[in-house]
PDB file of C-alpha atoms in Angstrom:
ATOM      1  CA  UNK A   1      60.483 152.729  76.869  1.00 95.00           C
ATOM      2  CA  UNK A   2      64.335 153.553  76.430  1.00 96.00           C
ATOM      3  CA  UNK A   3      63.378 156.245  73.453  1.00 96.00           C
ATOM      4  CA  UNK A   4      60.928 157.729  75.907  1.00 97.00           C
ATOM      5  CA  UNK A   5      63.228 157.911  78.820  1.00 97.00           C
ATOM      6  CA  UNK A   6      66.043 159.289  76.592  1.00 97.00           C
ATOM      7  CA  UNK A   7      63.693 162.115  75.148  1.00 97.00           C
ATOM      8  CA  UNK A   8      62.615 163.279  78.877  1.00 97.00           C
ATOM      9  CA  UNK A   9      66.646 162.959  80.129  1.00 97.00           C
ATOM     10  CA  UNK A  10      67.670 165.367  76.932  1.00 97.00           C
ATOM     11  CA  UNK A  11      64.642 167.594  77.655  1.00 97.00           C
ATOM     12  CA  UNK A  12      66.322 167.868  81.305  1.00 97.00           C
ATOM     13  CA  UNK A  13      69.727 168.727  79.653  1.00 96.00           C
ATOM     14  CA  UNK A  14      71.344 165.411  79.882  1.00 96.00           C
ATOM     15  CA  UNK A  15      74.265 165.104  77.264  1.00 95.00           C
ATOM     16  CA  UNK A  16      75.942 161.743  78.032  1.00 97.00           C
ATOM     17  CA  UNK A  17      74.279 158.466  78.949  1.00 98.00           C
ATOM     18  CA  UNK A  18      75.966 155.159  80.649  1.00 97.00           C
ATOM     19  CA  UNK A  19      74.909 151.650  79.700  1.00 97.00           C
ATOM     20  CA  UNK A  20      75.499 148.775  82.015  1.00 96.00           C
ATOM     21  CA  UNK A  21      73.787 145.555  81.618  1.00 95.00           C
ATOM     22  CA  UNK A  22      74.504 142.517  83.532  1.00 92.00           C
ATOM     23  CA  UNK A  23      76.860 139.819  81.630  1.00 91.00           C
ATOM     24  CA  UNK A  24      77.334 142.253  78.908  1.00 93.00           C
ATOM     25  CA  UNK A  25      80.964 141.013  78.572  1.00 92.00           C
ATOM     26  CA  UNK A  26      79.562 138.025  77.723  1.00 93.00           C
ATOM     27  CA  UNK A  27      76.615 139.195  75.513  1.00 94.00           C
ATOM     28  CA  UNK A  28      77.214 142.831  74.582  1.00 96.00           C
ATOM     29  CA  UNK A  29      74.326 142.752  71.971  1.00 97.00           C
ATOM     30  CA  UNK A  30      71.729 144.396  74.083  1.00 97.00           C
ATOM     31  CA  UNK A  31      74.146 147.289  75.303  1.00 97.00           C
ATOM     32  CA  UNK A  32      74.876 147.833  71.322  1.00 97.00           C
ATOM     33  CA  UNK A  33      71.246 147.968  70.682  1.00 98.00           C
ATOM     34  CA  UNK A  34      70.569 150.504  73.751  1.00 98.00           C
ATOM     35  CA  UNK A  35      73.409 152.597  71.971  1.00 98.00           C
ATOM     36  CA  UNK A  36      71.490 152.402  68.459  1.00 98.00           C
ATOM     37  CA  UNK A  37      68.230 153.609  70.531  1.00 98.00           C
ATOM     38  CA  UNK A  38      69.850 156.548  72.110  1.00 98.00           C
ATOM     39  CA  UNK A  39      71.775 157.676  69.137  1.00 97.00           C
ATOM     40  CA  UNK A  40      68.515 157.677  67.036  1.00 97.00           C
ATOM     41  CA  UNK A  41      66.959 160.020  69.780  1.00 97.00           C
ATOM     42  CA  UNK A  42      69.790 161.832  71.037  1.00 97.00           C
ATOM     43  CA  UNK A  43      72.464 161.615  68.040  1.00 97.00           C
ATOM     44  CA  UNK A  44      74.882 164.120  69.944  1.00 95.00           C
ATOM     45  CA  UNK A  45      74.866 162.588  72.864  1.00 97.00           C
ATOM     46  CA  UNK A  46      77.867 160.826  74.296  1.00 97.00           C
ATOM     47  CA  UNK A  47      76.941 157.221  74.968  1.00 97.00           C
ATOM     48  CA  UNK A  48      79.101 155.049  77.096  1.00 97.00           C
ATOM     49  CA  UNK A  49      78.719 151.355  77.002  1.00 97.00           C
ATOM     50  CA  UNK A  50      80.310 149.102  79.829  1.00 96.00           C
ATOM     51  CA  UNK A  51      81.417 145.981  77.368  1.00 95.00           C
ATOM     52  CA  UNK A  52      83.816 148.632  75.635  1.00 94.00           C
ATOM     53  CA  UNK A  53      85.164 149.967  79.236  1.00 93.00           C
ATOM     54  CA  UNK A  54      85.752 147.185  81.156  1.00 89.00           C
ATOM     55  CA  UNK A  55      86.307 143.341  80.806  1.00 87.00           C
ATOM     56  CA  UNK A  56      85.318 143.198  84.999  1.00 84.00           C
ATOM     57  CA  UNK A  57      82.757 140.078  85.802  1.00 84.00           C
ATOM     58  CA  UNK A  58      81.609 142.571  88.587  1.00 84.00           C
ATOM     59  CA  UNK A  59      78.982 144.513  87.230  1.00 88.00           C
ATOM     60  CA  UNK A  60      79.517 147.489  90.421  1.00 93.00           C
ATOM     61  CA  UNK A  61      83.352 147.669  88.902  1.00 91.00           C
ATOM     62  CA  UNK A  62      82.125 148.317  85.259  1.00 93.00           C
ATOM     63  CA  UNK A  63      79.121 150.152  86.017  1.00 95.00           C
ATOM     64  CA  UNK A  64      81.722 152.903  88.156  1.00 96.00           C
ATOM     65  CA  UNK A  65      83.933 153.038  85.235  1.00 95.00           C
ATOM     66  CA  UNK A  66      80.871 153.487  82.356  1.00 96.00           C
ATOM     67  CA  UNK A  67      79.596 156.327  84.789  1.00 97.00           C
ATOM     68  CA  UNK A  68      83.043 158.037  84.960  1.00 97.00           C
ATOM     69  CA  UNK A  69      83.476 157.730  81.200  1.00 96.00           C
ATOM     70  CA  UNK A  70      80.280 159.182  80.329  1.00 97.00           C
ATOM     71  CA  UNK A  71      80.792 161.641  83.155  1.00 96.00           C
ATOM     72  CA  UNK A  72      83.977 163.358  81.506  1.00 96.00           C
ATOM     73  CA  UNK A  73      83.191 162.169  78.104  1.00 95.00           C
ATOM     74  CA  UNK A  74      81.675 165.082  76.414  1.00 95.00           C
ATOM     75  CA  UNK A  75      84.062 167.600  77.719  1.00 95.00           C
ATOM     76  CA  UNK A  76      87.341 165.546  76.982  1.00 94.00           C
ATOM     77  CA  UNK A  77      85.976 164.457  73.516  1.00 93.00           C
ATOM     78  CA  UNK A  78      85.292 168.382  73.147  1.00 94.00           C
ATOM     79  CA  UNK A  79      88.743 169.253  73.690  1.00 94.00           C
ATOM     80  CA  UNK A  80      90.511 166.680  71.976  1.00 93.00           C
ATOM     81  CA  UNK A  81      88.735 167.362  68.946  1.00 92.00           C
ATOM     82  CA  UNK A  82      89.704 170.856  69.125  1.00 94.00           C
ATOM     83  CA  UNK A  83      93.272 169.874  69.704  1.00 93.00           C
ATOM     84  CA  UNK A  84      93.045 167.679  66.770  1.00 92.00           C
ATOM     85  CA  UNK A  85      91.582 170.513  64.525  1.00 93.00           C
ATOM     86  CA  UNK A  86      94.335 172.657  65.747  1.00 94.00           C
ATOM     87  CA  UNK A  87      97.268 170.188  64.997  1.00 93.00           C
ATOM     88  CA  UNK A  88      95.576 170.020  61.335  1.00 92.00           C
ATOM     89  CA  UNK A  89      95.650 173.507  60.823  1.00 94.00           C
ATOM     90  CA  UNK A  90      99.382 173.382  61.872  1.00 94.00           C
ATOM     91  CA  UNK A  91     100.056 170.703  59.451  1.00 94.00           C
ATOM     92  CA  UNK A  92     100.552 167.725  61.849  1.00 92.00           C
ATOM     93  CA  UNK A  93      99.487 164.609  59.515  1.00 86.00           C
ATOM     94  CA  UNK A  94     100.612 161.936  61.569  1.00 86.00           C
ATOM     95  CA  UNK A  95      98.191 161.309  64.044  1.00 85.00           C
ATOM     96  CA  UNK A  96      97.847 161.927  67.793  1.00 90.00           C
ATOM     97  CA  UNK A  97      98.610 159.103  69.890  1.00 93.00           C
ATOM     98  CA  UNK A  98      97.274 159.321  73.590  1.00 93.00           C
ATOM     99  CA  UNK A  99      98.598 157.291  76.582  1.00 92.00           C
ATOM    100  CA  UNK A 100      96.278 154.892  78.669  1.00 91.00           C
ATOM    101  CA  UNK A 101      96.482 154.524  82.370  1.00 88.00           C
ATOM    102  CA  UNK A 102      98.376 151.208  81.518  1.00 85.00           C
ATOM    103  CA  UNK A 103     100.934 152.430  79.592  1.00 86.00           C
ATOM    104  CA  UNK A 104      99.577 151.408  76.365  1.00 89.00           C
ATOM    105  CA  UNK A 105      99.012 154.137  73.451  1.00 91.00           C
ATOM    106  CA  UNK A 106      95.656 154.622  71.872  1.00 92.00           C
ATOM    107  CA  UNK A 107      94.803 156.652  68.434  1.00 93.00           C
ATOM    108  CA  UNK A 108      92.588 160.080  69.317  1.00 92.00           C
ATOM    109  CA  UNK A 109      89.575 158.658  68.377  1.00 89.00           C
ATOM    110  CA  UNK A 110      89.916 155.907  70.984  1.00 90.00           C
ATOM    111  CA  UNK A 111      90.644 158.303  73.431  1.00 90.00           C
ATOM    112  CA  UNK A 112      87.711 160.366  72.623  1.00 92.00           C
ATOM    113  CA  UNK A 113      85.315 157.417  73.210  1.00 92.00           C
ATOM    114  CA  UNK A 114      87.293 155.814  75.971  1.00 93.00           C
ATOM    115  CA  UNK A 115      88.592 158.910  77.936  1.00 94.00           C
ATOM    116  CA  UNK A 116      88.334 157.229  81.575  1.00 94.00           C
ATOM    117  CA  UNK A 117      91.041 154.436  80.123  1.00 91.00           C
ATOM    118  CA  UNK A 118      93.405 157.762  80.000  1.00 91.00           C
ATOM    119  CA  UNK A 119      92.794 158.960  83.848  1.00 89.00           C
ATOM    120  CA  UNK A 120      96.329 158.465  85.432  1.00 85.00           C
ATOM    121  CA  UNK A 121      98.239 158.233  82.433  1.00 88.00           C
ATOM    122  CA  UNK A 122     100.455 161.047  83.246  1.00 85.00           C
ATOM    123  CA  UNK A 123     102.111 159.153  85.972  1.00 86.00           C
ATOM    124  CA  UNK A 124     102.348 156.126  83.929  1.00 88.00           C
ATOM    125  CA  UNK A 125     103.797 158.258  80.973  1.00 89.00           C
ATOM    126  CA  UNK A 126     106.595 159.044  83.404  1.00 88.00           C
ATOM    127  CA  UNK A 127     107.336 155.676  84.466  1.00 90.00           C
ATOM    128  CA  UNK A 128     107.658 154.587  80.741  1.00 90.00           C
ATOM    129  CA  UNK A 129     109.753 157.272  79.891  1.00 92.00           C
ATOM    130  CA  UNK A 130     111.935 156.718  83.087  1.00 93.00           C
ATOM    131  CA  UNK A 131     112.326 152.921  81.651  1.00 94.00           C
ATOM    132  CA  UNK A 132     113.695 154.001  78.650  1.00 95.00           C
ATOM    133  CA  UNK A 133     115.830 156.387  80.135  1.00 96.00           C
ATOM    134  CA  UNK A 134     117.071 154.124  82.541  1.00 96.00           C
ATOM    135  CA  UNK A 135     117.672 151.159  79.537  1.00 96.00           C
ATOM    136  CA  UNK A 136     119.692 153.842  77.655  1.00 97.00           C
ATOM    137  CA  UNK A 137     121.671 154.159  80.551  1.00 97.00           C
ATOM    138  CA  UNK A 138     122.190 150.601  81.430  1.00 97.00           C
ATOM    139  CA  UNK A 139     120.600 151.036  84.977  1.00 97.00           C
ATOM    140  CA  UNK A 140     118.132 148.094  85.679  1.00 96.00           C
ATOM    141  CA  UNK A 141     116.606 149.526  89.069  1.00 97.00           C
ATOM    142  CA  UNK A 142     114.814 152.684  89.475  1.00 96.00           C
ATOM    143  CA  UNK A 143     112.532 154.798  91.874  1.00 95.00           C
ATOM    144  CA  UNK A 144     110.404 157.247  89.870  1.00 93.00           C
ATOM    145  CA  UNK A 145     108.665 159.999  90.848  1.00 91.00           C
ATOM    146  CA  UNK A 146     106.121 162.152  89.409  1.00 86.00           C
ATOM    147  CA  UNK A 147     105.031 165.381  91.569  1.00 87.00           C
ATOM    148  CA  UNK A 148     102.239 167.304  90.527  1.00 82.00           C
ATOM    149  CA  UNK A 149     100.408 170.512  92.079  1.00 85.00           C
ATOM    150  CA  UNK A 150      98.431 168.068  94.433  1.00 87.00           C
ATOM    151  CA  UNK A 151      99.851 164.775  93.664  1.00 85.00           C
ATOM    152  CA  UNK A 152     102.944 162.553  94.493  1.00 89.00           C
ATOM    153  CA  UNK A 153     103.323 159.412  92.460  1.00 89.00           C
ATOM    154  CA  UNK A 154     106.011 156.880  92.883  1.00 92.00           C
ATOM    155  CA  UNK A 155     107.001 154.001  90.635  1.00 91.00           C
ATOM    156  CA  UNK A 156     109.360 151.150  90.800  1.00 94.00           C
ATOM    157  CA  UNK A 157     111.323 149.634  87.973  1.00 95.00           C
ATOM    158  CA  UNK A 158     112.710 146.354  89.026  1.00 96.00           C
ATOM    159  CA  UNK A 159     115.335 144.487  86.721  1.00 96.00           C
ATOM    160  CA  UNK A 160     114.422 146.823  83.789  1.00 94.00           C
ATOM    161  CA  UNK A 161     110.700 146.231  83.984  1.00 92.00           C
ATOM    162  CA  UNK A 162     107.977 148.344  85.999  1.00 90.00           C
ATOM    163  CA  UNK A 163     106.117 146.998  88.950  1.00 88.00           C
ATOM    164  CA  UNK A 164     102.446 146.920  89.159  1.00 79.00           C
ATOM    165  CA  UNK A 165      99.701 145.813  91.565  1.00 74.00           C
ATOM    166  CA  UNK A 166      96.544 144.333  90.238  1.00 66.00           C
ATOM    167  CA  UNK A 167      94.497 145.230  93.314  1.00 59.00           C
TER     168      UNK A 167
END
């Protein structure tokens, strides 16, 4: 039934799939199998599976994150592939790393597969850079701002460490 549904969706122009099953964070085998079946029918489709994107117990949160990942995935993956190709042409051999929304870095291939985890990484990257600058200057408490065309983000560094909220 999944193969038939995928064929119908591809015929209608679908290029990305979001797979989210209940309790997949504890038993991801069914999501993995669904990804395999989708790849059989639509090998060029972008497939996002929830257990790789979020470890949230709540299926709503995982589903939303997975759907957003599938929505931005095809275009982001194409862009990052083109960027990687251009960097290769220019002789860049070190491998591009991408900032994630929590401040960590991942290889380009992970960013292509999980682009939702890079949303909001710009302001976070600014805070990480500010933390480094403050450390170099011997300053422990800093208010950092990041202003874009439509946003104004504020970050706090207290005792040399960025503050964050879980909610």
